[in-house]
Amino acid sequence: MSEKRKERWYGPKQIGMIIFTGILMLISACVVGGQTNTVLPAIAAQRGWDPNFLNIISGMAALLDGIGIIIFAQLSRKNSKVLAGICLIISAVALVIFGMTDNLVLFCALMFVLGICSGAYSSTCAMTLTANWWPTKKGVVLGFSTMGVVLMQVVYVPVMPKAYAAIGVQNTQIVLSVIIVIVALISFFVIKDTPEEAGTTPDGLEGRELSESKKLVEELHNYKSPFTLGKLAKDYNNWTMALSVGLPLLTAMTFIATTIPALLSYGYSIEFASGVFAFCGIVALAGSFLFGVIDQKMGTKLATTIYIICMVVAFIAAIFMQKGAAYVWIAAVILMCANGSARNLLPSFCGTRYGRWDYPAAYGLIGTIGILCSGIGIMITGFFHSYTTMYIVDIVLLVIAMICCRVTKDDFIGKRDFDE
């Protein structure tokens, strides 16, 4: 092995993988997390259903996203691309029926199907692919790929009501399904589970013999981590790690899921509320990248600390949103950025401690806790009668998250590819 390694983590094959994993996260953000502001209210009005009830069901579906991580974590080790493709196909079928049915029970069941499938292709497979391809550069890479989560605010929420008005609910859902099927075909026939299978190396490092790296592929696929679920659950660091990012994600989702209704209740126009949502989604792209850079340069633990502090400032501003638009912009820019950033920091924190060999096992617990928090954030919005009270509770949860972050150990304890 060469003493000097030249880093090319951003080569053509790597860029393709970043785009693909970003698309997986975008699809998940749209069909699971992006329904509450526009899609569900529109369908509820059309079919005579209670929108608050649908929001609670949507939150429960997001909880299944987290549970899906436990179910699919080990399967993703060997068959990430196949698993992602299968669950994308199932999601596409569900979306077609989603647009056609007038049966409320079936509609809710379809939201659950979309949630658990997202737990496979996005919350598990996309993260495992990232850990496989970039074991040490995951921070900056996730800063790019998690832009897919943020793009939901730009390409889905503002567009869906217009699409429904132009071509109808059924046709819109069919168009979405066709797009998802195309992504599934790419997953089946183009994507590679490991960089070695694509003819490159982890992190794109030159100086490592490709033949040497390829020897690891079969071992990596068949590797059985010593970190069992029981062993992971006994380590307090895994719980504090998950909550230090999961609780901020919970609070961010309470804001994102209620942005437009909250602003309307404060007397702002629908044009202003929708504009804030769309514009902040664009700004949040830069925020997702920024926290990826901070993560890479300063470490995930410090990046998470900075992230929580920013969110506390944002929620303080949110309490005063009815007093002026300046408070709205401060709160919205930071908190809409938070969704993508959290999905960056959570797998990065896990990868920092466990590496690509033990990542799927560890993320089975850590990712589940974190993503469950996201679903709870959506679900509890249906129980608050005062947005101000909700924001105060959010600040308390952020203080707890800060304590969890600072007590978490982030030293590496997983298996390495080579002895360095």
Coordinates of C-alpha atoms in Angstrom, one line a residue:
M1 CA 0.0 0.0 0.0
S2 CA 1.3 3.4 -0.9
E3 CA 2.4 5.7 2.0
K4 CA 0.6 8.7 0.4
R5 CA -3.0 8.5 -0.6
K6 CA -4.6 11.1 -2.9
E7 CA -8.2 11.7 -2.1
R8 CA -10.8 11.8 -4.9
W9 CA -14.0 11.3 -3.0
Y10 CA -15.8 13.6 -5.5
G11 CA -15.0 11.6 -8.7
P12 CA -17.7 10.9 -11.4
K13 CA -18.8 7.6 -9.8
Q14 CA -18.9 9.2 -6.4
I15 CA -20.9 12.2 -7.6
G16 CA -23.4 9.8 -9.2
M17 CA -23.9 8.0 -5.9
I18 CA -24.3 11.3 -4.0
I19 CA -27.1 12.3 -6.5
F20 CA -28.8 8.9 -6.2
T21 CA -28.8 8.9 -2.4
G22 CA -30.0 12.5 -2.4
I23 CA -32.9 11.4 -4.7
L24 CA -33.8 8.6 -2.3
M25 CA -34.0 11.1 0.6
L26 CA -36.0 13.5 -1.6
I27 CA -38.6 10.9 -2.4
S28 CA -38.9 9.9 1.3
A29 CA -39.2 13.5 2.4
C30 CA -42.0 14.1 -0.1
V31 CA -44.2 11.1 0.3
V32 CA -43.7 10.7 4.1
G33 CA -42.7 14.0 5.7
G34 CA -44.0 16.5 3.1
Q35 CA -47.7 15.7 3.1
T36 CA -48.9 17.7 6.1
N37 CA -48.8 21.3 4.8
T38 CA -50.5 20.9 1.4
V39 CA -51.2 17.4 0.2
L40 CA -53.2 16.1 3.1
P41 CA -55.3 19.3 3.6
A42 CA -56.1 19.2 -0.2
I43 CA -57.2 15.5 -0.1
A44 CA -59.0 16.0 3.2
A45 CA -61.0 18.9 1.7
Q46 CA -61.8 16.9 -1.5
R47 CA -62.9 13.7 0.3
G48 CA -64.5 15.2 3.4
W49 CA -61.9 13.9 5.9
D50 CA -60.5 15.5 9.1
P51 CA -57.1 17.0 8.3
N52 CA -55.9 16.9 11.9
F53 CA -56.6 13.2 12.0
L54 CA -54.7 12.7 8.8
N55 CA -51.7 14.6 10.3
I56 CA -51.7 12.2 13.2
I57 CA -51.7 9.3 10.9
S58 CA -48.9 10.9 8.9
G59 CA -46.9 11.1 12.0
M60 CA -47.5 7.5 12.8
A61 CA -46.4 6.6 9.3
A62 CA -43.2 8.5 9.9
L63 CA -42.8 6.4 13.1
L64 CA -42.9 3.3 10.9
D65 CA -40.0 4.9 8.9
G66 CA -38.0 4.5 12.0
I67 CA -39.2 1.0 12.8
G68 CA -38.3 0.1 9.2
I69 CA -34.6 0.7 10.1
I70 CA -34.7 -2.1 12.6
I71 CA -36.3 -4.4 10.0
F72 CA -34.0 -3.6 7.1
A73 CA -30.7 -2.6 8.7
Q74 CA -29.0 -6.0 8.4
L75 CA -30.5 -6.7 4.9
S76 CA -29.0 -3.4 3.7
R77 CA -25.5 -4.8 4.4
K78 CA -25.5 -7.1 1.4
N79 CA -28.4 -5.9 -0.8
S80 CA -28.8 -2.2 -0.4
K81 CA -29.6 -1.5 -4.1
V82 CA -32.0 -4.4 -4.5
L83 CA -33.8 -3.7 -1.2
A84 CA -34.1 0.0 -2.2
G85 CA -35.4 -0.9 -5.6
I86 CA -38.1 -3.3 -4.3
C87 CA -39.3 -0.8 -1.7
L88 CA -39.5 2.0 -4.3
I89 CA -41.7 -0.2 -6.5
I90 CA -44.0 -1.0 -3.6
S91 CA -44.1 2.8 -2.8
A92 CA -45.0 3.6 -6.5
V93 CA -47.9 1.2 -6.4
A94 CA -49.1 2.6 -3.1
L95 CA -49.0 6.1 -4.4
V96 CA -51.3 5.2 -7.4
I97 CA -53.9 3.7 -5.1
F98 CA -53.3 6.6 -2.7
G99 CA -54.6 8.9 -5.4
M100 CA -57.6 6.8 -6.3
T101 CA -59.2 5.5 -3.1
D102 CA -62.1 7.1 -1.2
N103 CA -61.7 4.6 1.6
L104 CA -60.2 6.3 4.7
V105 CA -59.0 3.0 6.2
L106 CA -57.2 2.0 3.0
F107 CA -55.8 5.5 2.7
C108 CA -54.3 5.4 6.2
A109 CA -52.9 1.9 5.5
L110 CA -51.2 3.2 2.4
M111 CA -49.5 6.0 4.4
F112 CA -48.2 3.3 6.7
V113 CA -46.8 1.3 3.7
L114 CA -45.1 4.5 2.4
G115 CA -43.6 5.0 5.9
I116 CA -42.1 1.6 6.3
C117 CA -40.8 1.5 2.7
S118 CA -39.1 4.8 3.3
G119 CA -37.4 3.2 6.3
A120 CA -35.8 0.8 3.8
Y121 CA -34.7 2.9 0.7
S122 CA -34.0 6.2 2.4
S123 CA -33.3 5.9 6.2
T124 CA -31.4 2.6 5.8
C125 CA -30.2 1.9 2.2
A126 CA -29.1 5.5 1.4
M127 CA -27.2 5.7 4.7
T128 CA -25.6 2.3 4.3
L129 CA -24.4 3.2 0.8
T130 CA -23.0 6.4 2.1
A131 CA -21.1 4.6 4.9
N132 CA -19.8 2.0 2.4
W133 CA -18.6 4.6 -0.1
W134 CA -17.3 7.3 2.3
P135 CA -16.2 5.8 5.6
T136 CA -14.2 8.9 6.6
K137 CA -15.7 11.6 4.3
K138 CA -19.3 11.0 5.2
G139 CA -19.8 14.4 6.9
V140 CA -19.2 16.5 3.8
V141 CA -20.9 13.9 1.5
L142 CA -24.1 13.9 3.6
G143 CA -24.0 17.6 3.5
F144 CA -24.7 17.3 -0.2
S145 CA -26.9 14.2 -0.3
T146 CA -29.2 15.4 2.5
M147 CA -30.1 18.4 0.4
G148 CA -32.6 16.0 -1.1
V149 CA -34.6 16.3 2.2
V150 CA -34.5 20.0 2.0
L151 CA -35.6 20.1 -1.7
M152 CA -38.9 18.7 -0.6
Q153 CA -39.8 22.2 0.5
V154 CA -38.9 23.6 -3.0
V155 CA -40.1 21.0 -5.5
Y156 CA -43.0 19.2 -3.7
V157 CA -44.9 21.4 -1.2
P158 CA -45.4 24.4 -3.5
V159 CA -45.9 22.3 -6.7
M160 CA -48.4 19.6 -5.5
P161 CA -51.5 21.9 -5.0
K162 CA -50.9 23.3 -8.5
A163 CA -50.5 19.8 -10.0
Y164 CA -53.7 18.7 -8.3
A165 CA -55.5 21.7 -9.7
A166 CA -54.1 21.2 -13.2
I167 CA -54.3 17.5 -13.8
G168 CA -56.2 16.1 -10.7
V169 CA -55.1 14.0 -7.7
Q170 CA -55.1 10.7 -9.5
N171 CA -53.0 11.8 -12.5
T172 CA -50.6 13.6 -10.2
Q173 CA -50.0 10.5 -8.2
I174 CA -49.5 8.4 -11.3
V175 CA -46.8 10.9 -12.5
L176 CA -45.0 10.6 -9.1
S177 CA -45.2 6.8 -9.3
V178 CA -43.6 6.7 -12.8
I179 CA -40.7 8.9 -11.6
I180 CA -40.2 6.5 -8.6
V181 CA -40.3 3.4 -10.8
I182 CA -37.5 5.0 -13.0
V183 CA -35.4 5.6 -9.8
A184 CA -36.1 1.9 -8.8
L185 CA -34.8 0.7 -12.2
I186 CA -31.6 2.8 -11.7
S187 CA -31.2 1.2 -8.3
F188 CA -31.5 -2.3 -9.7
F189 CA -29.3 -2.0 -12.8
V190 CA -26.9 0.9 -12.3
I191 CA -26.1 1.4 -8.6
K192 CA -23.3 -0.6 -6.8
D193 CA -23.5 -1.5 -3.1
T194 CA -19.8 -0.8 -2.6
P195 CA -17.2 1.3 -4.3
E196 CA -15.1 -1.8 -5.0
E197 CA -17.9 -3.2 -7.1
A198 CA -17.9 0.0 -9.1
G199 CA -14.1 -0.2 -9.7
T200 CA -13.0 2.4 -7.2
T201 CA -12.1 2.5 -3.5
P202 CA -13.7 3.8 -0.2
D203 CA -13.3 7.6 -0.1
G204 CA -11.8 7.4 -3.6
L205 CA -8.4 6.9 -2.1
E206 CA -5.6 6.4 -4.6
G207 CA -2.6 4.4 -3.5
R208 CA -4.6 1.4 -2.3
E209 CA -4.5 -1.5 -4.7
L210 CA -8.0 -2.1 -6.1
S211 CA -7.4 -5.8 -6.0
E212 CA -6.6 -5.5 -2.3
S213 CA -9.9 -3.6 -1.7
K214 CA -11.9 -6.1 -3.7
K215 CA -10.9 -8.8 -1.3
L216 CA -12.8 -7.0 1.3
V217 CA -16.1 -6.9 -0.5
E218 CA -17.2 -10.5 0.1
E219 CA -16.0 -10.2 3.8
L220 CA -17.9 -6.9 4.1
H221 CA -21.1 -8.4 2.7
N222 CA -20.9 -11.4 5.0
Y223 CA -19.6 -9.6 8.1
K224 CA -21.5 -10.3 11.3
S225 CA -21.1 -7.4 13.6
P226 CA -20.4 -8.1 17.3
F227 CA -22.6 -5.2 18.2
T228 CA -25.9 -7.0 18.7
L229 CA -29.1 -5.0 19.4
G230 CA -28.9 -6.1 23.0
K231 CA -25.3 -4.9 23.4
L232 CA -26.0 -1.6 21.6
A233 CA -29.1 -1.0 23.9
K234 CA -26.9 -1.4 27.0
D235 CA -24.5 1.4 25.9
Y236 CA -25.9 4.7 27.1
N237 CA -23.8 6.5 24.4
N238 CA -26.1 5.1 21.7
W239 CA -29.2 6.5 23.3
T240 CA -27.7 9.9 24.0
M241 CA -26.2 10.0 20.5
A242 CA -29.6 9.3 19.0
L243 CA -31.5 11.7 21.2
S244 CA -28.9 14.5 20.7
V245 CA -29.9 14.6 17.0
G246 CA -33.4 13.0 17.2
L247 CA -34.9 15.5 19.7
P248 CA -33.8 18.5 17.5
L249 CA -35.3 16.7 14.5
L250 CA -38.5 16.2 16.5
T251 CA -38.7 19.9 17.3
A252 CA -37.9 20.9 13.7
M253 CA -40.7 18.7 12.4
T254 CA -43.2 20.3 14.8
F255 CA -42.4 23.7 13.1
I256 CA -42.2 22.4 9.5
A257 CA -45.4 20.5 9.7
T258 CA -47.4 23.5 10.9
T259 CA -45.6 26.4 9.2
I260 CA -48.4 27.5 6.9
P261 CA -51.3 27.0 9.3
A262 CA -49.4 28.8 12.1
L263 CA -48.6 31.8 9.9
L264 CA -52.2 32.0 8.7
S265 CA -53.4 32.0 12.3
Y266 CA -51.2 34.9 13.0
G267 CA -52.8 36.9 10.2
Y268 CA -50.2 36.5 7.4
S269 CA -51.5 35.8 3.9
I270 CA -51.4 32.5 2.2
E271 CA -49.0 34.0 -0.4
F272 CA -46.6 35.1 2.3
A273 CA -46.8 31.8 4.1
S274 CA -46.2 29.7 1.0
G275 CA -43.4 32.1 -0.1
V276 CA -41.6 31.7 3.2
F277 CA -41.8 27.9 2.9
A278 CA -40.5 27.8 -0.6
F279 CA -37.7 30.5 -0.2
C280 CA -36.5 29.0 3.1
G281 CA -36.3 25.6 1.4
I282 CA -33.8 27.1 -1.1
V283 CA -31.8 28.8 1.6
A284 CA -31.8 25.6 3.6
L285 CA -29.8 23.9 0.8
A286 CA -26.8 26.0 1.8
G287 CA -27.5 25.2 5.5
S288 CA -27.4 21.5 4.8
F289 CA -24.1 21.8 3.0
L290 CA -22.7 24.2 5.7
F291 CA -23.3 21.7 8.5
G292 CA -21.8 19.0 6.4
V293 CA -18.6 21.1 6.2
I294 CA -18.7 21.9 9.9
D295 CA -19.1 18.2 10.6
Q296 CA -16.2 17.2 8.4
K297 CA -13.9 20.0 9.7
M298 CA -14.8 20.1 13.4
G299 CA -16.4 16.7 14.1
T300 CA -20.0 15.6 14.4
K301 CA -20.2 16.2 18.2
L302 CA -19.2 19.9 17.9
A303 CA -21.4 20.3 14.8
T304 CA -24.4 18.9 16.7
T305 CA -23.7 21.3 19.6
I306 CA -23.7 24.3 17.2
Y307 CA -26.8 23.0 15.5
I308 CA -28.8 22.8 18.7
I309 CA -27.7 26.3 19.8
C310 CA -29.0 27.7 16.4
M311 CA -32.3 25.9 16.9
V312 CA -32.8 27.4 20.3
V313 CA -32.3 30.9 18.8
A314 CA -34.8 30.0 16.1
F315 CA -37.5 28.8 18.5
I316 CA -37.2 31.9 20.6
A317 CA -37.8 33.9 17.4
A318 CA -40.8 31.6 16.6
I319 CA -42.5 32.6 19.8
F320 CA -42.6 36.2 18.6
M321 CA -43.6 35.5 14.9
Q322 CA -46.9 37.1 15.3
K323 CA -45.2 40.4 16.2
G324 CA -43.4 40.8 12.9
A325 CA -42.1 39.2 9.7
A326 CA -38.5 39.5 10.8
Y327 CA -39.1 36.9 13.5
V328 CA -40.8 34.6 10.9
W329 CA -37.7 34.7 8.6
I330 CA -35.3 34.0 11.4
A331 CA -37.2 31.1 12.7
A332 CA -38.1 29.6 9.3
V333 CA -34.6 29.8 7.7
I334 CA -33.0 28.0 10.6
L335 CA -35.7 25.5 11.4
M336 CA -36.3 24.5 7.8
C337 CA -32.6 24.0 7.4
A338 CA -32.7 21.8 10.5
N339 CA -34.5 18.9 8.9
G340 CA -31.9 18.2 6.3
S341 CA -29.0 18.9 8.7
A342 CA -30.3 16.5 11.3
R343 CA -30.5 13.7 8.7
N344 CA -26.9 14.5 7.9
L345 CA -25.7 14.5 11.5
L346 CA -27.4 11.4 12.7
P347 CA -25.8 8.9 10.4
S348 CA -22.5 10.8 10.5
F349 CA -22.4 10.5 14.3
C350 CA -23.1 6.8 14.1
G351 CA -20.4 6.3 11.3
T352 CA -17.9 8.3 13.4
R353 CA -18.1 5.8 16.2
Y354 CA -18.7 2.5 14.3
G355 CA -17.4 2.9 10.8
R356 CA -18.7 1.1 7.7
W357 CA -18.3 -2.4 8.9
D358 CA -20.5 -2.0 12.0
Y359 CA -22.6 0.9 10.8
P360 CA -25.7 -1.2 9.7
A361 CA -25.8 -2.9 13.1
A362 CA -25.4 0.3 15.1
Y363 CA -27.7 2.4 12.9
G364 CA -30.4 -0.2 13.5
L365 CA -30.8 1.2 17.0
I366 CA -29.5 4.7 16.7
G367 CA -31.3 5.5 13.4
T368 CA -34.5 4.0 14.7
I369 CA -34.6 6.2 17.8
G370 CA -33.7 9.3 15.8
I371 CA -36.3 8.8 13.0
L372 CA -39.0 7.8 15.5
C373 CA -38.4 11.3 17.0
S374 CA -39.2 12.8 13.6
G375 CA -42.5 10.9 13.4
I376 CA -43.4 11.9 16.9
G377 CA -42.7 15.6 16.0
I378 CA -45.3 15.4 13.2
M379 CA -47.8 13.4 15.2
I380 CA -47.9 15.7 18.3
T381 CA -48.7 18.8 16.3
G382 CA -52.3 17.5 16.3
F383 CA -52.5 17.7 20.1
F384 CA -51.3 21.3 20.7
H385 CA -53.9 24.0 20.7
S386 CA -51.3 26.8 21.1
Y387 CA -48.3 27.2 18.8
T388 CA -46.5 29.3 21.4
T389 CA -46.8 26.5 24.0
M390 CA -45.5 24.0 21.4
Y391 CA -42.4 26.2 20.8
I392 CA -41.7 26.5 24.5
V393 CA -41.8 22.7 24.8
D394 CA -39.5 22.5 21.8
I395 CA -36.9 24.6 23.6
V396 CA -37.0 22.4 26.7
L397 CA -36.4 19.4 24.4
L398 CA -33.5 21.1 22.8
V399 CA -31.9 21.7 26.2
I400 CA -32.2 18.0 26.9
A401 CA -30.7 17.3 23.5
M402 CA -27.7 19.5 24.4
I403 CA -27.1 17.6 27.6
C404 CA -27.2 14.3 25.7
C405 CA -24.8 15.6 23.1
R406 CA -22.2 16.7 25.5
V407 CA -22.1 13.5 27.5
T408 CA -21.9 11.2 24.4
K409 CA -18.5 9.6 23.7
D410 CA -17.6 9.8 20.0
D411 CA -14.4 7.8 19.9
F412 CA -14.1 5.1 17.2
I413 CA -14.9 1.5 18.4
G414 CA -15.7 -0.3 15.2
K415 CA -13.8 -2.5 12.8
R416 CA -11.3 -0.9 10.3
D417 CA -10.6 -2.0 6.8
F418 CA -6.9 -2.0 7.3
D419 CA -4.5 -1.5 10.1
E420 CA -3.4 2.1 9.7

